[in-house]
Coordinates of C-alpha atoms in Angstrom, one line a residue:
M1 CA 89.0 85.2 37.7
A2 CA 87.0 85.0 40.9
K3 CA 83.4 83.9 40.5
A4 CA 80.3 85.9 41.2
T5 CA 78.9 85.9 44.7
V6 CA 75.7 83.8 44.7
T7 CA 73.8 83.4 48.0
L8 CA 70.8 81.2 48.4
A9 CA 68.9 82.2 51.6
Y10 CA 65.8 80.3 52.8
G11 CA 64.0 79.2 55.9
A12 CA 61.3 79.9 58.4
D13 CA 62.0 83.4 59.5
T14 CA 60.8 85.7 56.7
Y15 CA 61.7 88.7 58.8
A16 CA 65.4 87.6 58.8
L17 CA 65.3 87.2 55.0
V18 CA 64.1 90.7 54.6
Q19 CA 66.8 92.0 56.9
L20 CA 69.4 90.0 55.0
K21 CA 68.3 91.6 51.7
K22 CA 68.7 95.1 53.2
T23 CA 72.1 94.3 54.7
W24 CA 73.3 92.6 51.6
Q25 CA 72.3 95.5 49.3
A26 CA 73.8 98.1 51.7
K27 CA 77.2 96.3 51.8
F28 CA 77.2 95.9 48.0
Q29 CA 76.5 99.6 47.5
E30 CA 79.2 100.5 50.1
K31 CA 81.7 98.5 48.1
Y32 CA 80.5 99.6 44.7
Q33 CA 79.2 103.1 45.1
D34 CA 78.2 103.3 41.4
G35 CA 76.9 99.8 41.3
A36 CA 73.3 98.9 40.3
V37 CA 70.9 96.8 42.3
E38 CA 68.1 95.1 40.4
S39 CA 65.2 93.1 41.9
V40 CA 63.7 90.3 39.8
S41 CA 60.7 88.1 40.6
A42 CA 60.9 84.4 39.6
L43 CA 57.1 84.6 39.1
N44 CA 57.8 86.5 35.9
S45 CA 58.4 84.1 33.0
E46 CA 61.1 86.4 31.6
W47 CA 63.1 86.4 34.9
L48 CA 66.2 84.8 33.4
S49 CA 66.5 87.4 30.6
Q50 CA 66.1 90.1 33.2
V51 CA 68.9 88.6 35.3
A52 CA 71.1 88.2 32.2
G53 CA 70.3 91.8 31.1
A54 CA 71.2 93.2 34.6
V55 CA 74.5 91.4 34.9
G56 CA 75.4 92.0 31.3
S57 CA 75.0 95.8 31.6
F58 CA 78.6 96.4 32.8
S59 CA 80.0 99.7 31.8
L60 CA 82.3 102.4 33.2
L61 CA 79.2 103.9 34.8
T62 CA 77.9 100.7 36.3
P63 CA 81.0 98.6 37.1
A64 CA 79.0 96.1 39.2
V65 CA 75.5 94.7 39.4
A66 CA 73.6 93.0 42.3
V67 CA 70.5 91.1 41.5
V68 CA 67.9 90.0 44.1
L69 CA 65.8 87.1 42.8
D70 CA 62.6 86.8 44.9
D71 CA 60.4 83.7 45.3
A72 CA 63.3 81.6 44.0
E73 CA 61.8 78.4 45.3
T74 CA 59.3 78.6 42.3
L75 CA 62.1 77.9 39.8
A76 CA 61.9 74.7 37.8
S77 CA 64.9 72.5 37.3
K78 CA 65.6 73.9 33.9
G79 CA 65.5 77.5 35.3
V80 CA 68.1 76.6 38.0
E81 CA 70.3 74.9 35.4
D82 CA 70.2 78.0 33.2
L83 CA 71.0 80.2 36.2
V84 CA 74.0 78.1 37.2
A85 CA 75.3 78.4 33.6
L86 CA 74.8 82.1 33.6
T87 CA 76.5 82.7 37.0
S88 CA 79.5 80.6 36.1
K89 CA 80.4 83.1 33.4
L90 CA 80.3 86.2 35.7
G91 CA 83.2 87.9 37.4
D92 CA 83.6 88.8 41.1
D93 CA 81.8 92.2 40.6
A94 CA 78.5 90.5 40.1
H95 CA 76.3 89.4 43.0
I96 CA 73.1 87.4 43.0
L97 CA 70.9 86.8 46.1
L98 CA 68.2 84.1 45.8
L99 CA 65.5 84.4 48.4
A100 CA 63.2 81.3 49.0
R101 CA 60.4 81.9 51.4
R102 CA 59.9 78.3 52.2
E103 CA 62.3 75.9 53.8
L104 CA 63.8 73.8 51.0
D105 CA 64.0 70.0 51.1
E106 CA 66.7 67.9 49.3
R107 CA 64.4 67.5 46.3
S108 CA 64.3 71.2 45.5
P109 CA 66.2 72.0 42.3
L110 CA 67.7 75.0 44.1
R111 CA 69.5 72.5 46.4
S112 CA 70.2 69.6 44.0
K113 CA 71.3 71.6 41.0
R114 CA 72.9 74.7 42.5
G115 CA 76.3 75.8 41.4
S116 CA 79.3 74.8 43.4
A117 CA 80.2 78.4 44.2
W118 CA 76.8 79.2 45.8
V119 CA 76.6 80.0 49.4
E120 CA 73.7 78.6 51.3
K121 CA 72.2 80.3 54.3
V122 CA 69.3 78.8 56.4
F123 CA 67.1 80.7 58.8
H124 CA 65.3 79.0 61.6
A125 CA 62.5 80.4 63.7
P126 CA 64.0 82.1 66.7
S127 CA 63.1 81.2 70.3
A128 CA 60.5 83.4 72.2
R129 CA 63.3 84.4 74.6
T130 CA 65.5 85.6 71.7
L131 CA 62.6 87.6 70.2
V132 CA 61.8 89.2 73.6
A133 CA 65.5 90.3 74.0
R134 CA 65.1 92.5 70.9
V135 CA 62.7 94.7 72.8
S136 CA 65.3 96.2 75.1
N137 CA 63.1 98.6 77.1
L138 CA 60.8 96.0 78.6
D139 CA 60.7 95.7 82.3
E140 CA 60.9 92.2 83.8
P141 CA 57.1 91.6 84.2
A142 CA 56.5 92.8 80.6
A143 CA 59.3 90.6 79.3
R144 CA 57.8 87.6 81.0
R145 CA 54.3 88.4 79.6
L146 CA 55.6 88.9 76.0
E147 CA 57.7 85.7 76.2
Q148 CA 54.6 83.7 77.2
Y149 CA 52.5 85.3 74.6
L150 CA 55.0 84.4 71.8
R151 CA 55.3 80.8 73.1
D152 CA 51.5 80.5 73.0
L153 CA 51.5 81.8 69.4
E154 CA 54.0 79.2 68.4
V155 CA 52.1 76.4 70.2
Q156 CA 48.9 77.4 68.5
E157 CA 50.5 77.5 65.1
R158 CA 51.9 74.0 65.6
L159 CA 48.5 72.8 66.5
E160 CA 47.0 74.3 63.4
L161 CA 49.6 72.8 61.2
R162 CA 49.8 69.5 63.1
L163 CA 53.5 69.9 63.7
R164 CA 55.5 68.0 66.3
T165 CA 57.8 70.0 68.6
E166 CA 61.0 69.0 66.8
Q167 CA 59.6 70.0 63.3
V168 CA 60.6 73.4 62.0
L169 CA 57.9 76.0 61.5
P170 CA 57.5 76.7 57.7
V171 CA 57.0 80.4 58.4
D172 CA 57.2 82.5 61.5
N173 CA 55.2 85.7 61.8
R174 CA 56.3 86.5 65.4
P175 CA 59.4 88.5 64.4
W176 CA 57.2 91.0 62.4
F177 CA 55.0 91.5 65.5
V178 CA 58.1 92.1 67.7
A179 CA 59.5 94.6 65.1
G180 CA 56.2 96.4 65.3
L181 CA 56.5 96.5 69.1
I182 CA 60.0 98.0 68.9
Q183 CA 58.7 100.7 66.7
Q184 CA 55.7 101.3 68.9
F185 CA 57.8 101.7 72.1
S186 CA 60.7 103.5 70.6
D187 CA 60.0 106.7 72.5
L188 CA 59.6 105.0 75.9
T189 CA 62.4 104.5 78.3
R190 CA 60.7 101.7 80.1
V191 CA 57.8 99.5 79.0
G192 CA 55.5 97.8 81.5
V193 CA 52.8 95.3 81.2
Y194 CA 50.1 98.0 81.1
D195 CA 51.8 99.4 77.9
L196 CA 52.2 96.0 76.4
E197 CA 48.8 94.3 77.1
P198 CA 46.6 96.4 74.7
L199 CA 48.8 95.3 71.8
L200 CA 48.8 91.6 72.4
G201 CA 45.4 91.0 71.0
E202 CA 46.2 92.5 67.6
T203 CA 48.0 89.6 66.0
T204 CA 46.6 86.1 66.7
T205 CA 46.7 82.9 64.8
Q206 CA 43.0 82.5 65.4
S207 CA 42.2 85.4 63.1
L208 CA 45.0 84.9 60.6
F209 CA 44.6 81.2 59.7
P210 CA 41.0 81.2 58.6
L211 CA 41.7 84.1 56.3
V212 CA 44.8 82.4 54.9
R213 CA 42.9 79.2 54.2
A214 CA 40.2 81.2 52.4
V215 CA 42.7 83.0 50.2
A216 CA 44.6 79.8 49.4
A217 CA 41.4 78.0 48.4
G218 CA 40.2 80.9 46.3
N219 CA 37.1 81.4 48.4
W220 CA 37.0 85.1 47.9
K221 CA 33.5 85.7 49.4
E222 CA 34.7 84.0 52.7
A223 CA 38.0 85.9 52.5
R224 CA 36.3 89.2 52.2
R225 CA 33.9 88.4 55.1
I226 CA 36.7 87.4 57.4
H227 CA 38.9 90.3 56.5
A228 CA 36.0 92.8 57.0
A229 CA 35.8 91.5 60.6
W230 CA 39.5 91.3 61.2
G231 CA 41.2 94.0 59.1
G232 CA 42.2 97.5 60.2
E233 CA 44.7 100.3 59.5
E234 CA 47.4 98.9 61.7
V235 CA 50.3 97.6 59.6
A236 CA 52.0 95.1 61.9
P237 CA 49.3 92.3 61.8
Y238 CA 49.5 92.3 58.0
F239 CA 53.2 91.4 58.0
G240 CA 52.2 88.1 59.8
L241 CA 49.4 87.6 57.3
V242 CA 51.8 88.1 54.3
A243 CA 54.2 85.5 55.8
L244 CA 51.5 82.9 56.1
L245 CA 50.1 83.7 52.6
W246 CA 53.6 83.1 51.1
R247 CA 53.6 79.7 52.7
D248 CA 50.1 78.5 51.6
V249 CA 49.2 80.3 48.4
T250 CA 50.3 78.6 45.2
R251 CA 48.4 80.3 42.4
A252 CA 50.9 82.4 40.4
H253 CA 48.6 85.5 39.8
V254 CA 47.7 85.6 43.5
R255 CA 51.4 85.3 44.6
A256 CA 52.2 88.2 42.2
L257 CA 49.6 90.3 44.0
I258 CA 50.9 89.3 47.4
A259 CA 54.4 90.4 46.3
E260 CA 53.1 93.8 45.2
F261 CA 50.9 94.1 48.3
E262 CA 53.9 93.5 50.6
L263 CA 56.0 96.1 48.7
H264 CA 53.3 98.8 49.1
L265 CA 52.7 97.8 52.7
R266 CA 56.3 98.7 53.5
N267 CA 56.6 101.8 51.4
V268 CA 53.4 103.8 51.0
P269 CA 51.1 105.4 53.6
V270 CA 47.9 103.8 52.3
P271 CA 45.9 101.9 55.0
A272 CA 46.7 98.2 54.9
C273 CA 43.0 97.2 55.0
D274 CA 42.3 99.2 51.8
L275 CA 45.2 97.6 50.0
F276 CA 44.3 94.1 51.1
T277 CA 40.6 94.6 50.1
L278 CA 41.8 95.7 46.7
M279 CA 44.1 92.7 46.5
L280 CA 41.2 90.3 47.2
C281 CA 39.1 91.9 44.4
K282 CA 42.0 91.7 41.9
A283 CA 42.7 88.1 42.8
E284 CA 39.0 87.1 42.3
A285 CA 39.1 88.9 38.9
G286 CA 42.2 86.8 37.9
E287 CA 44.5 89.8 37.7
S288 CA 48.1 89.8 38.7
R289 CA 48.7 93.5 39.0
L290 CA 47.5 95.2 42.2
I291 CA 47.5 98.8 41.3
D292 CA 48.8 101.1 38.6
R293 CA 51.5 103.5 39.7
S294 CA 49.5 106.6 38.8
V295 CA 46.5 105.4 40.9
L296 CA 48.9 104.6 43.8
L297 CA 50.4 108.1 43.7
Q298 CA 46.9 109.6 43.8
L299 CA 45.9 107.4 46.8
T300 CA 49.2 108.4 48.6
A301 CA 48.6 112.1 47.9
S302 CA 45.1 111.9 49.2
R303 CA 46.4 110.5 52.5
T304 CA 49.1 113.1 53.1

């Protein structure tokens, strides 16, 4: 019997990981139209039982199951060993995608103890020129301006992190910014510097890094002060902030809040600044749940 498809994806480009997840799920559901897709967070202590329950629920109605395991780099050695044992018993109609938001070194249990059938996919931060090429409707001066801006962002981040040129960025928030530009300019045939320039000040490492450091340190008063001066209703800058928070924040209850914040950021029309302010309050209180579904629905309804 063919073994289950298990893909371990990790690396600097968080944007690429999200796109892989979407592509992976779409291809799975195209192949198995009645298949089920489950998403499990490794931050949940019961994650292995959830994975086992999902892949064990085969029936005539759900002949195949795909499981997306987020934050997989948090798994301990025993958890990886248990997952290897579980996946070795599965057939070829079960699929598991492991997403690790940090670049893994050789000591990571996900690399040293992974099953022999696992496929490993690494994402590296793209070059500024590659990112600029994604915005197809830029004129030549605007393309040069954006490329220089993205280069400057990378240089500044390397200075903040004390990275050498040859060292890989742990997280890259620039693809999220470029994705926001693509959406912003989708109705324009041609984009000039005058269209581009007003947006280039919205996402800067100067404003992101102090906020990230305050959250990582649990300095909630400082985090609220910085966010009050920086935050707004624009969504794009928060994608970069989320990417940096995933890199630096280690407290489990705060990472659970970040995961929920990112989910709501993508799917509900509530201003990002309101959600993030709520996240800071919940984190300070030691809670790991951002918002109840009933309250979220009320907030969403009040904005529509």
